[in-house]
CSV table of C-alpha atoms and ligand atoms in Angstrom, one decimal:
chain,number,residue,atom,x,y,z
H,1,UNK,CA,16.0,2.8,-21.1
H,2,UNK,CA,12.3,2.8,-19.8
H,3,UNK,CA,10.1,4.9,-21.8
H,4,UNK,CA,8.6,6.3,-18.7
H,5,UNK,CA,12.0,7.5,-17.2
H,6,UNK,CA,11.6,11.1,-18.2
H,7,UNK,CA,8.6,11.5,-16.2
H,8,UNK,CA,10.5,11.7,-12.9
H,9,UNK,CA,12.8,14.6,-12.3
H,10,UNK,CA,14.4,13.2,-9.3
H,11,UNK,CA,15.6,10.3,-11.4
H,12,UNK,CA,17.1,12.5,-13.7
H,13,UNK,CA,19.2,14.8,-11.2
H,14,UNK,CA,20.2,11.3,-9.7
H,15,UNK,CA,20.9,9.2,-12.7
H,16,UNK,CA,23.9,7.5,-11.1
H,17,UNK,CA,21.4,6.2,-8.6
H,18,UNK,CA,19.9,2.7,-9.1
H,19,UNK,CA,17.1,3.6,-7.2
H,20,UNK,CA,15.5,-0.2,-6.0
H,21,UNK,CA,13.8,0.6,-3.6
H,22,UNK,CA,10.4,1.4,-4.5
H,23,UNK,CA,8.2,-0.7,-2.3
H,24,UNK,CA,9.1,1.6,0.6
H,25,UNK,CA,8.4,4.9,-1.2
H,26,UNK,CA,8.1,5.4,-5.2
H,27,UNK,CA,9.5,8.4,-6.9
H,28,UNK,CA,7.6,11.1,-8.2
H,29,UNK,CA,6.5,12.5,-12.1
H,30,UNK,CA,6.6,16.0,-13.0
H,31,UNK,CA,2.5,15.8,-13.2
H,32,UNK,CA,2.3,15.1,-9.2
H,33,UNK,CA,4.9,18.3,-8.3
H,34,UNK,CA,3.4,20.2,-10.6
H,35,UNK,CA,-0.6,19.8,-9.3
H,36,UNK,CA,0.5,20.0,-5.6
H,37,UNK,CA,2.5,23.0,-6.9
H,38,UNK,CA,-0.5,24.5,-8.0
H,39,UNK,CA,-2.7,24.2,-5.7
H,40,UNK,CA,-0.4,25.8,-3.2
H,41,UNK,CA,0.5,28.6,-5.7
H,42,UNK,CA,-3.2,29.3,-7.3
H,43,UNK,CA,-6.0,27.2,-5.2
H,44,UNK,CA,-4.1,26.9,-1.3
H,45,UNK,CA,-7.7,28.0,0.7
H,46,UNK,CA,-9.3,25.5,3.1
H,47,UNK,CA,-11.7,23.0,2.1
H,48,UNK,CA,-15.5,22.7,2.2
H,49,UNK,CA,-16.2,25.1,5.1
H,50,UNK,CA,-15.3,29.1,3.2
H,51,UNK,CA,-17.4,30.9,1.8
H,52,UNK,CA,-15.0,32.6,-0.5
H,53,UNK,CA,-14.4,31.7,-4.1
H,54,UNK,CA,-10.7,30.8,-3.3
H,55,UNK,CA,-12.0,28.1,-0.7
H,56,UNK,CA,-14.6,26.8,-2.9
H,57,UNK,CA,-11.8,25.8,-5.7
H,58,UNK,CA,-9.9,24.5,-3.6
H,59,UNK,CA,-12.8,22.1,-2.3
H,60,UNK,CA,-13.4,21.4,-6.2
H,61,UNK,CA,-9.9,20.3,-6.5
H,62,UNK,CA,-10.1,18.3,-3.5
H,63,UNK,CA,-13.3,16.4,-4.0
H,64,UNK,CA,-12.3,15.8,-7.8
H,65,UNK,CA,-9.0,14.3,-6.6
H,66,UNK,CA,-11.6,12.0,-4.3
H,67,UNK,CA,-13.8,11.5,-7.1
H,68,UNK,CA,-10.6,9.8,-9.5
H,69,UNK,CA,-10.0,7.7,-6.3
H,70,UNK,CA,-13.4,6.0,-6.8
H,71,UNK,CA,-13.1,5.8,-10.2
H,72,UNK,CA,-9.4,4.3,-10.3
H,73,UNK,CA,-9.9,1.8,-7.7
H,74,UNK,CA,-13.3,0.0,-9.9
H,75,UNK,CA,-16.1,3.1,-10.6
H,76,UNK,CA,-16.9,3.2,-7.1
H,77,UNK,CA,-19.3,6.6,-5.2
H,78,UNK,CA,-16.8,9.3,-4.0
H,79,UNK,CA,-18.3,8.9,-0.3
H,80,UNK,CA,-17.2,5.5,-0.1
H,81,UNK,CA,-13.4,7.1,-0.4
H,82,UNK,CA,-11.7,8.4,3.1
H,83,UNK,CA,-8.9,10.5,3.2
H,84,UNK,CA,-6.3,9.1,5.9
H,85,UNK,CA,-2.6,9.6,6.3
H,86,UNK,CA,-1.9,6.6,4.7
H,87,UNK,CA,-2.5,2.8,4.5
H,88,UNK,CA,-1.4,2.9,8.4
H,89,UNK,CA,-4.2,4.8,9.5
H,90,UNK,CA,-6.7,3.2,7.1
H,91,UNK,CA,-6.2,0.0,8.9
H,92,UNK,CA,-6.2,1.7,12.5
H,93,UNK,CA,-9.4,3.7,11.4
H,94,UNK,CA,-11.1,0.2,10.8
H,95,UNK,CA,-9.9,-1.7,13.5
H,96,UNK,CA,-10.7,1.4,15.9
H,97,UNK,CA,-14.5,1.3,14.4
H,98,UNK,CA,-14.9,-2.1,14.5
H,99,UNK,CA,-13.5,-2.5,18.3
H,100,UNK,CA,-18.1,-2.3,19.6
H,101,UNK,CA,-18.4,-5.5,17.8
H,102,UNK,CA,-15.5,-7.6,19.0
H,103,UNK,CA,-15.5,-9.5,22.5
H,104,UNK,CA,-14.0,-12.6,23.9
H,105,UNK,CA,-16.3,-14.5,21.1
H,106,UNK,CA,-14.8,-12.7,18.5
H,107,UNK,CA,-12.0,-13.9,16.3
H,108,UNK,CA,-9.8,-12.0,13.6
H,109,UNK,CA,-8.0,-13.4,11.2
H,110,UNK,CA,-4.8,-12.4,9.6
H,111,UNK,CA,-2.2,-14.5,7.9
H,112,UNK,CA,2.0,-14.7,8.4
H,113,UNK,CA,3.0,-13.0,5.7
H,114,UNK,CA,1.3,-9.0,6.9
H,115,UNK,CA,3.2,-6.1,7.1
H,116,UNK,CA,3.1,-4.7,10.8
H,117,UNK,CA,0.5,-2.0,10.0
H,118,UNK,CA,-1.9,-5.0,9.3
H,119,UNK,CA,-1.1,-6.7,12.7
H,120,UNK,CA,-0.4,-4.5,15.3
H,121,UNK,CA,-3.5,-2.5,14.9
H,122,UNK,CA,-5.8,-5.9,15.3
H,123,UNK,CA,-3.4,-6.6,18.3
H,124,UNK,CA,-4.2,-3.4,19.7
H,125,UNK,CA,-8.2,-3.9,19.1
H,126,UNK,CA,-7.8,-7.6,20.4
H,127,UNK,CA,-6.2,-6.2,23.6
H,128,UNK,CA,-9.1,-3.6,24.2
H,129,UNK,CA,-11.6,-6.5,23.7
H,130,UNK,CA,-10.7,-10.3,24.5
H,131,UNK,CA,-11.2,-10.7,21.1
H,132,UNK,CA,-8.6,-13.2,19.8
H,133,UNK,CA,-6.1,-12.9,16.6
H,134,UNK,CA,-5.7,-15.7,14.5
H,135,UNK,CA,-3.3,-16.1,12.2
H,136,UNK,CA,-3.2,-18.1,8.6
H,137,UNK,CA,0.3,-20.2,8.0
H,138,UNK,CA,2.0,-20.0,4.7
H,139,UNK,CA,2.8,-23.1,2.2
H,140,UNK,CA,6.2,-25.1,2.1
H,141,UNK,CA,6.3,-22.7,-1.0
H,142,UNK,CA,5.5,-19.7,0.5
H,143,UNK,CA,1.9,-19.2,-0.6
H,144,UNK,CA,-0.6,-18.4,1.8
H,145,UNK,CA,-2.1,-21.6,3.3
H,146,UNK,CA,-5.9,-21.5,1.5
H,147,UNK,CA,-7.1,-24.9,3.5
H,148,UNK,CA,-5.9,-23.0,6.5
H,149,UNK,CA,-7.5,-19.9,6.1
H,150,UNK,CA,-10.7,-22.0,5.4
H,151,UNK,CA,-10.3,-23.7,9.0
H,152,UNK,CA,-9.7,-20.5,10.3
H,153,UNK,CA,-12.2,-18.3,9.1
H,154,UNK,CA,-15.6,-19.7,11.6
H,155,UNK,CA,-18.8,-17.6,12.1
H,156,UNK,CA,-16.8,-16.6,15.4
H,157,UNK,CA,-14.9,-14.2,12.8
H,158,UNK,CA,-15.6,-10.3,12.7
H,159,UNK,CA,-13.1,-9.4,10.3
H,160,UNK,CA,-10.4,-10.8,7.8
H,161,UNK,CA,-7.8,-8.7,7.3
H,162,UNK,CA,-4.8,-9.6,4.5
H,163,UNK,CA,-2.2,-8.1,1.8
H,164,UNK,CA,-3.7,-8.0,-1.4
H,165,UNK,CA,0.6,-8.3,-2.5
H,166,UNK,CA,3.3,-9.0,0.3
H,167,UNK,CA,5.9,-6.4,0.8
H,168,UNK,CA,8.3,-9.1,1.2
H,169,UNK,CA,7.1,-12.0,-1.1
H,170,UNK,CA,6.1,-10.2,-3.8
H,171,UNK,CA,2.9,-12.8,-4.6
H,172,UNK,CA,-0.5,-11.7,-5.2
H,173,UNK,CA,-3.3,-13.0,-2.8
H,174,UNK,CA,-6.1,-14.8,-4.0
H,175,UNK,CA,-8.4,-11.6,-2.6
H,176,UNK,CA,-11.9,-13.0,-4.7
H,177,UNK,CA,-11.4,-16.5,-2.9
H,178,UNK,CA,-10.7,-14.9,0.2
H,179,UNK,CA,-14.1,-12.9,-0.2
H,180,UNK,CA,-16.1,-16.1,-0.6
H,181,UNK,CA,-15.0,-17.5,2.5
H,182,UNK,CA,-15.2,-14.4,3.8
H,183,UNK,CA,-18.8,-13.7,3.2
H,184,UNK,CA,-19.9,-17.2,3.8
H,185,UNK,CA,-19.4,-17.0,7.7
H,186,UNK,CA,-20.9,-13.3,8.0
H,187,UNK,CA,-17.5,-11.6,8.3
H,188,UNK,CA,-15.6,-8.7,6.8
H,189,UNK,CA,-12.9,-8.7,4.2
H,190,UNK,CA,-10.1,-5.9,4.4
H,191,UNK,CA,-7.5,-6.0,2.2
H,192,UNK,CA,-4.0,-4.1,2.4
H,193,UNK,CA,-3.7,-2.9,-1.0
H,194,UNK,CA,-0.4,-1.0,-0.2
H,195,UNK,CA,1.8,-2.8,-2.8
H,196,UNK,CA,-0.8,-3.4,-5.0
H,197,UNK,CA,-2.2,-0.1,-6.4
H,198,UNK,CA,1.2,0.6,-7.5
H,199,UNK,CA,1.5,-2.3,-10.2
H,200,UNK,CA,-2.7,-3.8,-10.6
H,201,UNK,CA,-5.6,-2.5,-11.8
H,202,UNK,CA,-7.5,-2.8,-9.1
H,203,UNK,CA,-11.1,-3.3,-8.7
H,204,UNK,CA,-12.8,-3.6,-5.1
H,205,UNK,CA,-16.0,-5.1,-6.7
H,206,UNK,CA,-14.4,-8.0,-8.5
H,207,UNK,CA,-12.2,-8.5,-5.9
H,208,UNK,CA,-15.2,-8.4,-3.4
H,209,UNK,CA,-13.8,-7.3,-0.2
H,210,UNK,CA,-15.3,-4.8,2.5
H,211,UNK,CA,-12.4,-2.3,3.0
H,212,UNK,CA,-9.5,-1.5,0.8
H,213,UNK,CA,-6.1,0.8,2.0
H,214,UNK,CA,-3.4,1.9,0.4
H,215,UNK,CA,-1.2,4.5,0.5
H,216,UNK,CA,-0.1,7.3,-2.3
H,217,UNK,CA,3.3,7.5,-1.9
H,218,UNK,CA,3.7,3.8,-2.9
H,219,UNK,CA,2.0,4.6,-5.6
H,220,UNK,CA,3.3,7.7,-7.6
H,221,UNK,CA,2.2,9.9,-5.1
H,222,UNK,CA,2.9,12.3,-2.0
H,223,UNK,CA,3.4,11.0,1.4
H,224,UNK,CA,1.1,11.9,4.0
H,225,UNK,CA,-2.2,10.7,2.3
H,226,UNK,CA,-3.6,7.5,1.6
H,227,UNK,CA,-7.2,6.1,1.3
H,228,UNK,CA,-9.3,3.7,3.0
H,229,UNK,CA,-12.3,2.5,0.4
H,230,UNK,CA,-15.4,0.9,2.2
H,231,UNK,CA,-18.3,0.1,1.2
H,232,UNK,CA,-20.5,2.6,1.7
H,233,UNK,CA,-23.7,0.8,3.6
H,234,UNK,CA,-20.6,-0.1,5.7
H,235,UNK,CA,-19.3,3.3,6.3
H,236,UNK,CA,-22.7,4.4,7.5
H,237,UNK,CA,-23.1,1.7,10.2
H,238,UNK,CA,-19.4,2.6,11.6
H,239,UNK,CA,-19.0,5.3,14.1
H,240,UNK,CA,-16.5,8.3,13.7
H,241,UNK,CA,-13.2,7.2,15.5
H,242,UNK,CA,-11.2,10.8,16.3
H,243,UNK,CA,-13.4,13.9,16.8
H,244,UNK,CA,-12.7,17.9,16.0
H,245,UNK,CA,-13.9,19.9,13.0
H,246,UNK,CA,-15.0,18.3,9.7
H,247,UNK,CA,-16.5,15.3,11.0
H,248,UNK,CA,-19.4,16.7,12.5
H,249,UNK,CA,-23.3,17.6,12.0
H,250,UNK,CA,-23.5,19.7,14.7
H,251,UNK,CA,-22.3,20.1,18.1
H,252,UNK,CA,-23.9,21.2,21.7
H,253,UNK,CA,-22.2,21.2,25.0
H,254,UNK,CA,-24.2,17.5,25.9
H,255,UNK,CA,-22.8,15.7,22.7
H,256,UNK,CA,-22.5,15.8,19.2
H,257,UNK,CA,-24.3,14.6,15.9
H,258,UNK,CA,-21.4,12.8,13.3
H,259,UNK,CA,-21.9,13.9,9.3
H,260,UNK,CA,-22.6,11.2,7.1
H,261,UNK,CA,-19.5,8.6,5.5
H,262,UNK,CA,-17.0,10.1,4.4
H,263,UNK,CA,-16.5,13.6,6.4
H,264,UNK,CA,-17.4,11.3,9.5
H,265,UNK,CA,-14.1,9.8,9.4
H,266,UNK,CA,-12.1,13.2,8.1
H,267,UNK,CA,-11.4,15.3,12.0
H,268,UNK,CA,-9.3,18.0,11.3
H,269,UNK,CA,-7.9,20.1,8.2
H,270,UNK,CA,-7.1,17.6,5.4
H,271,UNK,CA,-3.8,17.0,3.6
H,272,UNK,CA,-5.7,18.9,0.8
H,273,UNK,CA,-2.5,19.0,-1.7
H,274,UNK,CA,-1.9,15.4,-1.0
H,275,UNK,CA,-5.1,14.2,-2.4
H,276,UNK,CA,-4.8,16.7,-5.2
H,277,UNK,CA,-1.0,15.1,-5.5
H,278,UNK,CA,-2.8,11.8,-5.6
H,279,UNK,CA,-5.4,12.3,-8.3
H,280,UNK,CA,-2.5,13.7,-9.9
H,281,UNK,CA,-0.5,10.5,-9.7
H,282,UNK,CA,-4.0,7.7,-10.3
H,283,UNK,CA,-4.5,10.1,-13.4
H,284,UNK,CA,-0.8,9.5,-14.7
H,285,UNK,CA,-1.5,5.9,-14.0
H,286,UNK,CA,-4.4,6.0,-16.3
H,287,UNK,CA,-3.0,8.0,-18.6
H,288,UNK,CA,-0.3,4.7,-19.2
H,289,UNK,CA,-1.0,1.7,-21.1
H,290,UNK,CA,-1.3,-0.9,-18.1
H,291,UNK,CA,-0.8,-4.2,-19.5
H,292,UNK,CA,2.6,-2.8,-21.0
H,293,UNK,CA,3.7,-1.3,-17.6
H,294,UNK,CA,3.0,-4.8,-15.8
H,295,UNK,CA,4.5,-6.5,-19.2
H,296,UNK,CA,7.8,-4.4,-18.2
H,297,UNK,CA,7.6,-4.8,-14.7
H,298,UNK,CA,7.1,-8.4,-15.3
H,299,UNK,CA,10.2,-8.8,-17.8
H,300,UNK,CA,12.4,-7.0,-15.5
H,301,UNK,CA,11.3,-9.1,-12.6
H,302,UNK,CA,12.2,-12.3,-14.5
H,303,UNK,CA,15.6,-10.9,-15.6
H,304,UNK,CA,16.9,-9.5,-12.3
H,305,UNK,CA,15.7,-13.6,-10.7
H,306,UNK,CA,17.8,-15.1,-14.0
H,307,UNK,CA,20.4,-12.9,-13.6
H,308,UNK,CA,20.8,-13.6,-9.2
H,309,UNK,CA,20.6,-16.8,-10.0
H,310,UNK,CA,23.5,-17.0,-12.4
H,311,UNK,CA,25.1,-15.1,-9.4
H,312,UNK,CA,24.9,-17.9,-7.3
H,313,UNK,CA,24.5,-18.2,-4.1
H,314,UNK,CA,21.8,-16.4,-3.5
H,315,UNK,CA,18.6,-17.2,-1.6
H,316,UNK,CA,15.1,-16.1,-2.6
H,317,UNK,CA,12.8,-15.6,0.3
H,318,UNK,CA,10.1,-18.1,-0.7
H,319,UNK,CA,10.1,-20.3,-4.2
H,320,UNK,CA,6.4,-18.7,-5.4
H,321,UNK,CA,6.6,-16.3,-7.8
H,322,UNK,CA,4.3,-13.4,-9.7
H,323,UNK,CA,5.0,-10.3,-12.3
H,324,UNK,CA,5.1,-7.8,-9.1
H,325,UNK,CA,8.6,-6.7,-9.1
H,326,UNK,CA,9.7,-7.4,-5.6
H,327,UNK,CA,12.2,-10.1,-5.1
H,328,UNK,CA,13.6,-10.9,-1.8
H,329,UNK,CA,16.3,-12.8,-0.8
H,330,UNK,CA,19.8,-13.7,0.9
H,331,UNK,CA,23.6,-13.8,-0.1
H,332,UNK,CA,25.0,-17.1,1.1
H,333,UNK,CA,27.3,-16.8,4.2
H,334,UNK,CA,26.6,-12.5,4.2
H,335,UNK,CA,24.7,-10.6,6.4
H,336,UNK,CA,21.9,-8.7,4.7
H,337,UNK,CA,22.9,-5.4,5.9
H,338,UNK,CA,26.3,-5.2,5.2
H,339,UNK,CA,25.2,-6.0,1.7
H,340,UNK,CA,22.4,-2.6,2.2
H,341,UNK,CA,25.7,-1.1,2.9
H,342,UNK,CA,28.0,-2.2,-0.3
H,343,UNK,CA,25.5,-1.5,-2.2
H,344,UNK,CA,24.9,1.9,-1.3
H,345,UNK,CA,28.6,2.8,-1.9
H,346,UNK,CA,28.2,1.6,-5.2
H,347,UNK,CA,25.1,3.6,-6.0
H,348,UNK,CA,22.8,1.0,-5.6
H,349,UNK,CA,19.9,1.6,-3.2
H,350,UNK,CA,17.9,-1.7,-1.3
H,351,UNK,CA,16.2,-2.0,1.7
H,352,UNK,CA,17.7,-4.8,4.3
H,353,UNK,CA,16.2,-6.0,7.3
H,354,UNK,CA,12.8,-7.7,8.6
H,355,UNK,CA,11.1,-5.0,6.3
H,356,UNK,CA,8.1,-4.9,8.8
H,357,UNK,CA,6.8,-8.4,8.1
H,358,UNK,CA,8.9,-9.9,11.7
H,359,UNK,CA,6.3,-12.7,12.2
H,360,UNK,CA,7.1,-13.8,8.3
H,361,UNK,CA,10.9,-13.8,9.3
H,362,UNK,CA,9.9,-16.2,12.0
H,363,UNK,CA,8.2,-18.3,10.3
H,364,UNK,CA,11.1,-18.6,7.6
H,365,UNK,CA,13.9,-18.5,10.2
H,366,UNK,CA,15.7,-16.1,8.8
H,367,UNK,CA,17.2,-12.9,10.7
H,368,UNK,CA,15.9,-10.8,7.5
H,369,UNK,CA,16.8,-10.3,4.2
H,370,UNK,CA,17.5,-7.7,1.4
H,371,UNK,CA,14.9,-6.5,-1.0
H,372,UNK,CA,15.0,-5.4,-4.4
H,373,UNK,CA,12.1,-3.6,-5.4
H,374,UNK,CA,11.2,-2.4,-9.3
H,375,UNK,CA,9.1,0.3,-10.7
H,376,UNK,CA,8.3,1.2,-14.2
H,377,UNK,CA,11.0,3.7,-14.2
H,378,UNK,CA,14.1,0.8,-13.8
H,379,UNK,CA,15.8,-1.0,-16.4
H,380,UNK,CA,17.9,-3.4,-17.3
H,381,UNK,CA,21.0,-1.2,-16.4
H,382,UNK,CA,19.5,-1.0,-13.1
H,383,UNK,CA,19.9,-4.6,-12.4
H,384,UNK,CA,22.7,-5.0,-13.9
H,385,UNK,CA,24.5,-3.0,-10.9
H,386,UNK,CA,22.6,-4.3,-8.6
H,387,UNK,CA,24.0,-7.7,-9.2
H,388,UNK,CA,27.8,-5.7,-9.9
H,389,UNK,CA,27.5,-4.7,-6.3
H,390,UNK,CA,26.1,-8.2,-5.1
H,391,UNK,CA,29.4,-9.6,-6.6
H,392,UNK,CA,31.4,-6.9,-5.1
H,393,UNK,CA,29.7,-7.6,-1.8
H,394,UNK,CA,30.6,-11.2,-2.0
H,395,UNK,CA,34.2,-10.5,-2.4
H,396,UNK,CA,34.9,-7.7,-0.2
H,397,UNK,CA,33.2,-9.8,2.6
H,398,UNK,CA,33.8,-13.4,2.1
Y,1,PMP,N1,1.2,-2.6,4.2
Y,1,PMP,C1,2.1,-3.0,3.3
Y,1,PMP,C2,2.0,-4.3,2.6
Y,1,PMP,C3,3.2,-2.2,3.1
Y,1,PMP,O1,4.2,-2.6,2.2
Y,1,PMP,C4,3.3,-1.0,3.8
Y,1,PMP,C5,4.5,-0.1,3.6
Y,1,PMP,N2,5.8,-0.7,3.6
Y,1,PMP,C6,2.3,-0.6,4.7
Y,1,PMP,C7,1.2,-1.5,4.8
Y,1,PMP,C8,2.3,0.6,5.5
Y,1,PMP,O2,2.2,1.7,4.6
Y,1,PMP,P1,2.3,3.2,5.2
Y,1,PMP,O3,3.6,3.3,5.9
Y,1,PMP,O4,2.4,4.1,3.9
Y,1,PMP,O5,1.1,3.5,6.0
């Protein structure tokens, strides 16, 4: 039994649920309900512009909740922290600000292996521009192609934009690497830290990249709020991208002045229990001994590959491996949905399909695949019937 089980009520009011699929959305500990609870029963005011005492704790709440952002993702200001919806709009926000300094001369660079949110909006900037989207290949082993990024990064490049850990491959990029190429041609680093934050300690400085997303929900946390880190020099020469309340200075009937980084990027009333349900969840993070939850992670990532391949028959998606507990893979001779299907009459919840990554599918040839994805909360038990239901799959369908 995981020792951090009890945490999560909804795990224990579904305990016949082997709940697998955690890289989509994680589940939620009692600390998370309970502050969003709060603030809606004791706190709910709007932020930053009452002049009531109710208002004025709620902004408190609110800016704290920005303030453990900083601090979780590597000590950073609090203004170099945006509020956004989630990674999604993170990545839109920066490839919305960054569209006045791409042009037909521009290049930017993202690799096979990216999750849609990480391509479509640099498609949608290269359309507006000429600019033109290149994209770095993967290894024979599955590992993004480091000799090709170097050959594709030029001083032509604007921005870099790649997964700190693949949705689908489960492997950790080499983000600090990444940088140094990066910053030798002049260009900026984004990394998609949406499957990361869940499982690493993060650190933007170390890893030395310009923009970080992620999303809470992945990681502990309510839906409908994420962050996008920048640094903040950065922040200040990017313009505001949508307009309304919040983001402004002051306005006149000719124009408008934008406030300084972060309110610039923050139009409209805030999801202001979100971020309070997401300092909630970074602060439960903390609150855990780190190197024991990856230590778990890791052992229960190792047994659920033993234990498929003693299944047989089974194909992982890619050969490279890491501790991050998403494994993803194929049942010889079944399709991967009717194993989503199997599995989910047996209690047994997966995610099947192209899982947002269709130019990784592609590139592997494969139609898509199923994914089992681990949190802190699974155990052994948990794989177990996954692989029960794999075999039961097998022989109902071949
Ligand atoms: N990037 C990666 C690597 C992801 O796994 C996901 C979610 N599956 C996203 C981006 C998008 O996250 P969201 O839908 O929360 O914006």
């Amino acid at each position: 039994m995981s020792p951090w089980r009890h945490h999560f009520p909804l795990l224990r009011a579904r305990d016949a649920v082997a709940y697998l699929d955690n890289a989509a959305t994680s589940q939620k500990p009692q600390v998370v309900l309970d502050a969003m609870h709060s603030h809606y029963r004791e706190f709910n005011a709007n932020v930053h512009r009452a002049t009531h005492q109710l208002g004025a704790d709620a902004t408190e709440m609110f800016e704290r909740a920005r303030a453990t952002v900083a601090r979780h993702i590597g000590n950073r200001k609090p203004n170099e922290v945006v509020w956004t919806r989630g990674t999604t709009e993170s990545i839109n926000l920066v490839a919305n600000c960054l569209v006045p300094s791409l042009g037909p001369e521009r290049d930017i660079v993202v690799t096979t292996m990216e999750h849609h949110s990480n391509l479509v909006p640099w498609h949608m900037a290269a359309e507006r521009t000429g600019a033109t989207v290149r994209a770095v290949p993967l290894t024979a082993s599955g590992e993004l192609d480091m000799v090709a990024l170097a050959r594709n990064v030029s001083d032509r490049t604007c921005v870099v934009a790649v997964a700190h850990v693949s949705n689908v491959l489960g492997i950790v990029n080499p983000v600090r690497d990444i940088a140094d190429i990066t910053q030798a041609h002049g260009a900026l680093l984004l990394v998609d830290g949406a499957q990361a934050v869940p499982h690493l300690c993060v650190d933007v400085t170390g890893l030395g990249c310009d923009f970080y997303a992620f999303s809470s929900h992945k990681a502990y946390g309510p839906t409908g709020t994420g962050v996008l880190w920048g640094r903040e020099e950065l922040l200040e020469t990017l313009g505001p991208w949508q307009g309304g309340g919040e983001m402004i200075e002051t306005v006149r009937l000719d124009g408008f002045t934008p406030q300084a980084p972060p309110y610039r990027f923050e139009a409209g009333t805030p999801h202001i229990a979100g971020a309070i349900g997401l300092g909630a969840a970074l602060e439960f993070l903390e609150s855990l001994d780190r190197e024991e939850v990856l230590a778990y992670e890791s052992r229960l990532t190792d047994l659920l590959r033993t234990r498929l391949d003693e299944l047989g028959g089974v194909q992982l998606v890619g050969s490279a491996t890491s501790n991050i507990p998403i494994v993803s893979f194929n049942l010889e001779g079944v399709h991967h949905s009717d194993i989503g299907t199997i599995l989910d009459q047996q209690g047994v919840a997966v995610r099947t399909g192209h899982h947002c990554a269709q130019p990784l599918m592609t590139s592997l040839d494969l139609p898509g695949c199923v994914r089992a994805s681990l949190s802190l909360y699974n155990d052994d038990s948990d794989v177990e019937k996954l692989v029960k239901g794999l075999g039961v799959a097998r022989d109902l369908l071949l």
